[in-house]
Coordinates of C-alpha atoms in Angstrom, one line a residue:
M1 CA 9.4 4.1 -7.5
A2 CA 7.1 5.0 -10.4
P3 CA 5.1 1.8 -11.2
N4 CA 4.9 2.6 -15.2
T5 CA 9.0 2.8 -14.9
K6 CA 8.9 -0.5 -13.3
V7 CA 6.6 -2.0 -15.8
K8 CA 8.4 -0.6 -18.8
A9 CA 11.7 -1.7 -17.7
L10 CA 10.6 -5.1 -16.6
K11 CA 9.0 -5.6 -20.0
K12 CA 12.2 -5.2 -21.7
Q13 CA 13.7 -8.0 -19.8
V14 CA 11.1 -10.7 -19.5
A15 CA 8.1 -11.6 -21.6
V16 CA 4.8 -11.1 -19.7
H17 CA 2.9 -14.0 -19.6
S18 CA -0.9 -14.2 -20.0
H19 CA -3.1 -15.0 -16.8
A20 CA -5.3 -17.8 -15.8
L21 CA -7.2 -17.7 -13.1
A22 CA -7.3 -20.4 -10.4
E23 CA -6.2 -23.5 -12.2
P24 CA -6.9 -27.0 -10.7
A25 CA -4.3 -27.7 -8.0
V26 CA -1.3 -29.4 -9.0
E27 CA -0.1 -32.3 -6.6
W28 CA 3.4 -30.8 -5.7
V29 CA 6.0 -33.2 -3.9
E30 CA 6.0 -32.8 -0.4
E31 CA 8.9 -34.7 0.6
S32 CA 11.6 -36.3 -1.5
A33 CA 15.0 -37.8 -0.9
T34 CA 16.3 -35.8 -4.2
A35 CA 15.2 -32.7 -2.2
T36 CA 17.8 -29.9 -1.9
P37 CA 17.5 -28.0 1.1
V38 CA 18.0 -24.3 1.0
Q39 CA 20.5 -24.3 3.9
D40 CA 22.8 -27.1 1.9
Q41 CA 23.5 -24.8 -1.0
V42 CA 26.3 -22.2 -1.2
F43 CA 24.8 -18.8 -2.4
T44 CA 26.3 -15.2 -2.1
F45 CA 23.1 -13.8 -0.6
D46 CA 20.9 -15.1 1.9
V47 CA 18.0 -13.2 0.7
A48 CA 17.1 -11.1 -2.2
I49 CA 14.4 -8.3 -2.3
V50 CA 12.6 -7.6 -5.4
G51 CA 11.4 -4.2 -5.3
L52 CA 12.6 -1.5 -2.8
G53 CA 9.5 0.5 -2.3
Y54 CA 7.4 1.5 0.6
V55 CA 7.4 -2.5 1.8
G56 CA 10.6 -3.8 0.0
L57 CA 13.2 -1.3 1.4
P58 CA 12.0 -1.7 5.2
T59 CA 11.8 -5.4 4.7
A60 CA 15.3 -5.4 3.3
L61 CA 16.6 -3.3 6.1
A62 CA 15.2 -5.3 8.7
I63 CA 16.4 -8.8 7.4
N64 CA 19.9 -7.1 6.9
A65 CA 19.7 -5.9 10.7
S66 CA 19.1 -9.6 11.7
G67 CA 22.6 -10.4 10.2
R68 CA 21.6 -11.7 6.8
R69 CA 23.5 -10.9 3.9
V70 CA 21.0 -9.0 1.6
L71 CA 20.6 -8.3 -2.1
G72 CA 18.1 -5.3 -2.7
L73 CA 16.9 -5.2 -6.5
D74 CA 15.1 -2.8 -8.2
V75 CA 14.9 -2.1 -11.9
S76 CA 14.6 1.7 -11.4
E77 CA 18.1 3.1 -11.3
R78 CA 16.3 6.1 -9.9
R79 CA 14.9 4.5 -7.0
L80 CA 18.3 3.1 -6.4
S81 CA 19.8 6.5 -6.5
I82 CA 17.4 7.9 -3.9
I83 CA 18.1 5.0 -1.7
R84 CA 21.7 5.4 -1.9
E85 CA 21.6 9.2 -1.4
H86 CA 19.3 8.6 1.9
Q87 CA 16.3 10.4 0.3
A88 CA 14.0 7.4 0.7
D89 CA 10.8 8.0 2.4
L90 CA 11.4 6.0 5.8
L91 CA 10.8 6.0 9.4
D92 CA 13.5 7.4 11.5
S93 CA 14.7 4.0 12.9
D94 CA 14.6 2.6 9.1
K95 CA 16.9 5.9 8.1
E96 CA 19.4 4.6 10.7
R97 CA 19.3 1.1 9.7
L98 CA 19.8 2.4 6.0
K99 CA 23.0 4.2 7.1
V100 CA 24.5 1.2 8.7
A101 CA 23.2 -0.9 5.5
L102 CA 25.1 1.3 2.9
N103 CA 28.2 0.8 4.7
D104 CA 27.8 -2.9 5.2
P105 CA 29.4 -5.2 2.5
S106 CA 26.8 -7.6 2.9
F107 CA 24.3 -5.2 1.8
M108 CA 24.2 -4.7 -1.8
L109 CA 21.8 -2.7 -4.2
T110 CA 21.4 -3.5 -7.9
N111 CA 19.3 -3.5 -10.9
D112 CA 20.8 -6.7 -12.2
L113 CA 18.2 -9.5 -12.3
S114 CA 20.5 -12.1 -12.9
L115 CA 21.9 -12.0 -9.5
L116 CA 18.7 -13.3 -8.2
A117 CA 20.4 -16.8 -8.7
H118 CA 22.9 -16.2 -6.2
A119 CA 20.5 -15.8 -3.1
A120 CA 19.2 -18.4 -1.1
A121 CA 15.9 -17.0 -0.9
V122 CA 14.0 -14.4 -3.3
V123 CA 11.3 -12.3 -1.7
V124 CA 9.1 -10.3 -4.1
C125 CA 7.7 -6.9 -2.8
V126 CA 6.3 -5.1 -5.9
P127 CA 3.3 -2.9 -6.3
T128 CA -0.3 -4.5 -7.1
P129 CA -2.5 -1.4 -8.1
V130 CA -5.7 -1.2 -10.0
D131 CA -6.3 0.9 -13.1
E132 CA -8.7 3.7 -13.6
Y133 CA -11.5 1.1 -13.8
L134 CA -10.8 -0.4 -10.6
V135 CA -9.3 -3.5 -12.4
P136 CA -6.2 -5.2 -11.0
D137 CA -3.2 -4.1 -12.7
L138 CA -1.1 -7.5 -12.5
N139 CA 1.6 -6.3 -15.2
I140 CA 4.5 -5.4 -12.5
L141 CA 3.9 -8.7 -10.5
R142 CA 3.7 -10.9 -13.4
A143 CA 7.0 -9.3 -14.9
A144 CA 8.7 -9.5 -11.5
C145 CA 7.5 -13.3 -11.0
A146 CA 8.7 -14.2 -14.5
S147 CA 11.9 -12.8 -13.8
V148 CA 12.1 -14.8 -10.5
V149 CA 11.3 -18.0 -12.5
E150 CA 13.9 -17.2 -15.3
Y151 CA 16.8 -17.0 -12.8
A152 CA 15.5 -19.5 -10.2
V153 CA 17.9 -22.5 -9.3
P154 CA 17.5 -25.6 -7.2
G155 CA 17.5 -24.9 -3.3
Q156 CA 15.9 -21.6 -3.4
L157 CA 13.0 -20.3 -1.5
L158 CA 10.8 -18.0 -3.5
M159 CA 8.4 -16.0 -1.7
L160 CA 5.7 -13.4 -2.8
T161 CA 4.4 -10.7 -0.4
S162 CA 2.5 -8.5 -2.8
T163 CA -1.1 -8.1 -2.1
T164 CA -3.0 -9.9 -5.0
Y165 CA -5.7 -12.6 -5.8
V166 CA -6.0 -16.2 -4.2
G167 CA -4.1 -18.5 -6.3
T168 CA -1.3 -16.2 -7.6
T169 CA 1.6 -17.8 -5.9
R170 CA 0.5 -21.1 -7.6
D171 CA -0.3 -19.3 -11.0
L172 CA 2.9 -17.2 -11.3
L173 CA 5.4 -19.0 -9.4
A174 CA 4.7 -22.8 -8.5
M175 CA 3.3 -23.6 -12.0
P176 CA 5.9 -21.9 -14.3
L177 CA 8.7 -23.3 -12.0
A178 CA 7.3 -26.8 -12.3
A179 CA 7.3 -26.5 -16.1
K180 CA 10.9 -25.5 -16.0
G181 CA 11.5 -28.6 -14.0
L182 CA 11.8 -27.0 -10.4
I183 CA 9.1 -29.0 -8.5
P184 CA 7.9 -26.8 -5.3
G185 CA 8.7 -29.2 -2.4
R186 CA 11.4 -31.1 -3.9
D187 CA 13.7 -28.9 -6.0
V188 CA 12.7 -25.3 -4.7
Y189 CA 10.3 -23.9 -1.9
V190 CA 7.4 -21.6 -2.8
A191 CA 5.4 -19.6 -0.3
F192 CA 3.4 -16.6 0.2
S193 CA 3.7 -14.2 3.3
P194 CA 1.4 -10.9 3.1
E195 CA 3.4 -7.6 3.9
R196 CA 2.4 -5.8 7.2
I197 CA 4.3 -2.4 6.5
N198 CA 2.5 0.5 7.9
P199 CA 4.1 3.7 6.5
G200 CA 4.7 6.5 8.5
V201 CA 4.0 4.8 11.7
D202 CA 6.5 3.6 14.3
S203 CA 4.2 2.3 16.8
F204 CA 5.5 -1.5 16.1
S205 CA 8.6 -2.5 14.7
H206 CA 9.2 -5.0 11.7
E207 CA 10.1 -7.5 14.5
E208 CA 7.2 -7.1 16.5
V209 CA 4.7 -7.5 13.9
P210 CA 3.6 -10.9 13.5
R211 CA 3.9 -12.6 10.0
V212 CA 1.6 -14.8 8.4
V213 CA 2.8 -17.4 5.9
G214 CA 1.7 -20.5 3.8
G215 CA 3.4 -22.9 1.3
I216 CA 2.7 -24.5 -1.5
T217 CA 3.7 -27.6 0.1
A218 CA 4.2 -28.3 4.1
A219 CA 7.9 -28.5 3.5
C220 CA 7.6 -25.0 1.5
G221 CA 5.9 -23.5 4.7
E222 CA 8.3 -24.8 7.1
V223 CA 11.7 -23.3 4.8
A224 CA 9.5 -19.7 4.8
E225 CA 8.8 -20.0 8.6
R226 CA 12.5 -20.2 9.2
L227 CA 13.6 -17.3 7.1
L228 CA 10.8 -15.2 8.5
S229 CA 11.7 -16.1 11.9
A230 CA 15.0 -14.7 11.7
S231 CA 13.6 -10.9 11.7
T232 CA 10.1 -11.5 13.2
K233 CA 9.1 -12.6 16.8
L234 CA 6.0 -14.5 15.8
V235 CA 5.2 -16.3 12.6
H236 CA 1.8 -17.9 12.0
V237 CA 1.8 -20.8 9.6
V238 CA -1.3 -21.4 7.6
P239 CA -2.1 -24.6 5.8
S240 CA -1.6 -23.3 2.1
A241 CA -0.4 -20.1 0.0
D242 CA -4.0 -19.8 -0.8
A243 CA -4.9 -19.3 2.9
A244 CA -2.1 -16.9 3.3
E245 CA -3.2 -15.0 0.5
M246 CA -6.7 -14.7 1.6
T247 CA -5.4 -13.6 5.1
K248 CA -4.2 -10.4 3.5
L249 CA -7.6 -9.7 1.6
V250 CA -9.4 -10.3 4.8
E251 CA -7.4 -7.8 6.9
N252 CA -7.7 -4.9 4.2
T253 CA -11.4 -5.8 3.3
F254 CA -12.1 -5.5 6.9
R255 CA -10.5 -2.3 7.1
A256 CA -12.3 -0.9 4.1
V257 CA -16.0 -2.1 5.2
N258 CA -15.6 -0.4 8.5
I259 CA -14.1 2.8 7.0
A260 CA -17.2 3.0 4.6
L261 CA -19.3 2.5 7.8
A262 CA -17.9 5.1 9.7
N263 CA -18.5 7.8 6.7
E264 CA -21.9 6.6 6.7
F265 CA -22.5 7.3 10.5
A266 CA -20.8 10.7 9.6
Q267 CA -23.5 11.4 7.4
I268 CA -26.1 9.9 9.9
C269 CA -24.7 12.1 12.7
H270 CA -24.7 15.3 10.5
E271 CA -28.5 14.8 9.7
L272 CA -29.1 14.3 13.5
D273 CA -27.1 17.2 14.3
M274 CA -24.3 15.7 16.5
E275 CA -20.6 15.3 16.1
V276 CA -19.7 11.8 14.8
M277 CA -16.3 11.8 16.6
D278 CA -18.1 12.5 20.0
V279 CA -20.0 9.1 19.1
I280 CA -16.9 7.2 17.8
D281 CA -14.8 8.2 20.7
A282 CA -17.4 7.0 23.3
A283 CA -18.0 4.0 21.7
A284 CA -14.4 3.2 21.7
T285 CA -14.4 3.3 25.5
K286 CA -15.9 -0.2 25.2
P287 CA -12.9 -2.7 26.0
Y288 CA -14.4 -5.6 24.0
G289 CA -16.6 -6.1 20.7
F290 CA -15.8 -2.5 19.3
M291 CA -12.9 -1.4 17.1
P292 CA -13.1 2.5 16.4
F293 CA -12.5 3.6 12.8
T294 CA -12.8 7.3 11.9
P295 CA -14.5 8.9 8.7
G296 CA -12.6 10.8 6.3
P297 CA -12.3 12.2 2.6
G298 CA -11.7 8.6 1.4
V299 CA -8.9 6.2 1.6
G300 CA -5.3 5.9 -0.4
G301 CA -2.4 4.3 -0.1
H302 CA -1.3 0.8 -1.5
C303 CA -3.8 -1.5 0.2
I304 CA -7.3 -0.4 1.0
P305 CA -8.3 1.2 -2.3
C306 CA -7.1 -1.7 -4.2
D307 CA -6.8 -4.9 -2.2
P308 CA -10.7 -5.8 -2.1
H309 CA -11.1 -5.2 -5.8
Y310 CA -8.5 -8.1 -6.4
L311 CA -11.1 -10.1 -4.6
L312 CA -14.2 -9.0 -6.4
W313 CA -12.3 -9.3 -9.7
Q314 CA -11.6 -12.9 -8.7
L315 CA -15.1 -13.9 -7.7
R316 CA -16.7 -12.1 -10.9
K317 CA -15.3 -15.2 -13.0
A318 CA -17.1 -17.6 -10.6
R319 CA -20.5 -15.2 -11.0
I320 CA -20.2 -14.8 -7.1
T321 CA -21.3 -11.6 -5.5
A322 CA -20.3 -10.1 -2.3
P323 CA -22.8 -7.3 -1.6
V324 CA -21.4 -5.9 1.4
I325 CA -17.7 -5.5 0.2
E326 CA -19.1 -3.9 -3.2
Q327 CA -21.2 -1.5 -1.5
A328 CA -18.2 -0.5 0.6
M329 CA -16.0 0.1 -2.2
I330 CA -18.6 2.1 -4.1
G331 CA -18.8 4.2 -1.1
I332 CA -15.2 4.7 -0.7
A333 CA -14.8 5.6 -4.4
G334 CA -17.4 8.1 -4.3
R335 CA -16.0 9.8 -1.2
P336 CA -13.9 12.5 -2.8
H337 CA -16.8 13.6 -5.0
Q338 CA -19.0 14.0 -1.9
V339 CA -16.0 16.5 -0.8
V340 CA -16.1 18.5 -3.9
E341 CA -20.2 18.8 -3.7
K342 CA -19.7 20.0 0.0
A343 CA -17.1 22.6 -1.3
R344 CA -19.7 23.6 -3.8
R345 CA -22.4 24.0 -1.3
I346 CA -20.5 25.8 1.3
L347 CA -19.5 28.4 -1.5
S348 CA -22.9 28.8 -2.6
D349 CA -24.2 29.5 1.1
R350 CA -21.5 32.3 1.0
N351 CA -22.5 33.7 -2.3
H352 CA -19.8 32.1 -4.5
G353 CA -20.0 29.8 -7.4
L354 CA -17.2 27.2 -7.4
A355 CA -15.8 28.4 -10.8
G356 CA -13.6 31.1 -9.9
S357 CA -13.3 30.5 -6.2
R358 CA -9.9 30.2 -4.4
V359 CA -9.7 26.7 -2.7
M360 CA -6.7 26.0 -0.7
V361 CA -6.2 22.1 0.1
L362 CA -4.1 21.6 3.2
G363 CA -2.4 18.3 3.0
V364 CA -2.3 15.9 0.0
A365 CA -0.7 12.8 1.4
Y366 CA -3.1 9.8 1.7
K367 CA -2.1 9.6 5.5
P368 CA -0.5 11.8 8.0
D369 CA 3.4 12.3 8.1
V370 CA 4.4 10.3 5.0
E371 CA 5.2 11.6 1.4
D372 CA 3.0 8.9 -0.3
L373 CA 0.8 10.1 -2.9
R374 CA -0.7 6.8 -4.0
E375 CA -4.4 6.6 -4.4
S376 CA -4.8 9.8 -2.2
P377 CA -8.2 11.2 -2.5
A378 CA -6.7 14.5 -2.3
L379 CA -5.6 14.0 -6.1
E380 CA -9.2 13.2 -7.2
I381 CA -10.6 16.2 -5.3
I382 CA -8.1 18.7 -6.8
S383 CA -8.6 17.4 -10.2
E384 CA -12.3 17.6 -9.9
L385 CA -12.1 21.0 -8.3
I386 CA -10.0 22.4 -11.2
A387 CA -12.5 20.7 -13.9
D388 CA -15.2 22.7 -12.3
G389 CA -13.5 26.1 -12.7
A390 CA -12.1 26.6 -9.1
D391 CA -8.4 28.1 -8.6
V392 CA -6.9 25.7 -6.4
A393 CA -3.6 25.3 -4.5
Y394 CA -2.3 23.1 -2.1
S395 CA 0.1 23.1 1.1
D396 CA 1.9 19.9 2.2
P397 CA 5.4 20.1 4.0
W398 CA 5.7 16.3 2.9
C399 CA 4.8 16.5 -0.7
L400 CA 6.3 19.4 -2.4
T401 CA 4.8 18.6 -5.9
A402 CA 1.6 17.0 -6.8
P403 CA -0.3 16.1 -10.1
D404 CA -3.3 18.6 -11.0
G405 CA -5.1 15.7 -12.8
R406 CA -4.6 17.5 -15.9
G407 CA -1.3 16.6 -17.3
G408 CA 0.3 19.5 -15.1
T409 CA 2.1 19.9 -11.6
L410 CA 1.3 21.9 -8.9
I411 CA 3.8 22.9 -6.2
S412 CA 3.1 23.1 -2.4
N413 CA 2.5 26.7 -1.0
P414 CA 4.7 27.3 2.0
A415 CA 2.4 30.1 3.3
P416 CA -1.1 29.1 2.9
Q417 CA -2.6 31.6 5.1
Q418 CA -1.4 34.5 2.8
W419 CA -3.0 32.9 -0.3
G420 CA -6.3 34.5 0.1
A421 CA -8.3 31.3 -0.1
D422 CA -12.3 31.7 -0.4
L423 CA -12.3 28.2 1.2
V424 CA -9.8 25.7 2.9
I425 CA -10.1 22.2 2.7
L426 CA -8.2 20.2 5.6
H427 CA -7.5 16.9 3.8
T428 CA -4.4 15.5 5.8
R429 CA -3.3 16.6 9.2
H430 CA 0.3 16.3 9.3
S431 CA 1.7 16.7 13.0
E432 CA 4.0 19.5 12.1
M433 CA 1.2 21.7 10.4
D434 CA 0.5 25.3 11.8
L435 CA -3.5 25.2 11.9
G436 CA -3.9 28.4 14.1
W437 CA -4.3 30.6 11.0
L438 CA -7.6 28.7 10.3
A439 CA -9.5 30.6 12.7
D440 CA -9.5 33.5 10.4
A441 CA -10.1 31.8 7.4
P442 CA -13.5 32.6 5.7
A443 CA -14.7 29.3 5.8
V444 CA -12.9 25.6 6.4
L445 CA -14.0 22.2 5.1
D446 CA -12.6 19.6 7.6
T447 CA -12.5 16.3 6.3
T448 CA -10.7 14.7 9.3
Y449 CA -13.4 15.5 12.0
R450 CA -10.9 16.7 14.4
L451 CA -10.9 20.6 14.2
P452 CA -12.4 22.2 17.3
K453 CA -16.0 23.6 16.8
A454 CA -16.0 27.2 15.2
D455 CA -18.5 29.4 13.3
N456 CA -16.2 28.9 10.1
V457 CA -15.6 25.1 10.6
I458 CA -17.8 22.7 8.5
R459 CA -17.6 19.0 8.8
L460 CA -17.6 16.9 5.7

């Protein structure tokens, strides 16, 4: 779903509240004789999922497959139509679940926010991007949480899964609910459980991936654990929602730092005239103390390019620095520009200027075998190449159109081998790609570090 569409639609229905960082903790009620347990209420739906994107839709399908009555809610009617027409980008296993769900009377899709009041549990799965200045854009999350608070009723479990700064669950759910007279731990239950969806990868089913959860109170955590246990084999409860929020930031910051390190080693190995993947593959044979990360043209998707910036943004208010994380994110952000500079040098060595040269980009999705363009380094690479005067085309069987960075749209070329490129940049290697023709290309810039050695193949 398009984030801008979601923001505009939600803004029409709710007031976007101003944000305050890490207010002093409120002493929520842990136990109360007047508490109304979720299971004692009569609700039409067991779970409502707010946001049916790359995280929300698979989550809704997994919960529905566990036998729960599910309300799938998204303010984008276009997104709902895509789902109803079986056009959503899903794993094959989730596509089968979608077929079943759409014929199941206990599974309902809607854009009516007022129906949130009829769900025993409400789970928020909306995007948390950063803007062009790498500052967290909380508009979508604020609006979604405001809707949840507006329609909240006693006995509900209200849970965030969207990656964000530490304290969000308290700031955007618990405190507004308390102001409304719904005290977390007494009248309602409030928790955070970070999503763990890996788009395009079917190695682990939704049920097999452990979930972390933390509540605003201990009672909140227990209720959230019961919900998650219905569709997940292992649930790890942490002492607070803050701890659960930080868990997700640690997970993705760990990946960001190690990818940045792998990119540095790629440059080091190049200078020392060796193949970095030979070194990484060899190090990966050690059964302990090492986890392989591979270099590339940058990182994309909804997690690694964005999540660490939520932590850094929060730390800036407290005047706390995190040099390792900061340098890693600077390195990651600069990687697409390094691709363009490498392309310029390759063409220069072959008596071409970048201006006027024909450059074919193979694969623009941020990872193999998905149609997801969010934060893809390819988009920045293409935009910069065009700005420098190159004639750019791309080919990607998963992404049939892509923005050119200048307000226009490019269309995937189904026959890249016939386009007559002066340089081919291998950005994303989808499993179904035929790359045999690269042997006859004038020059190939391999940003995946996995093409066989050849005279015309240059590593990034």
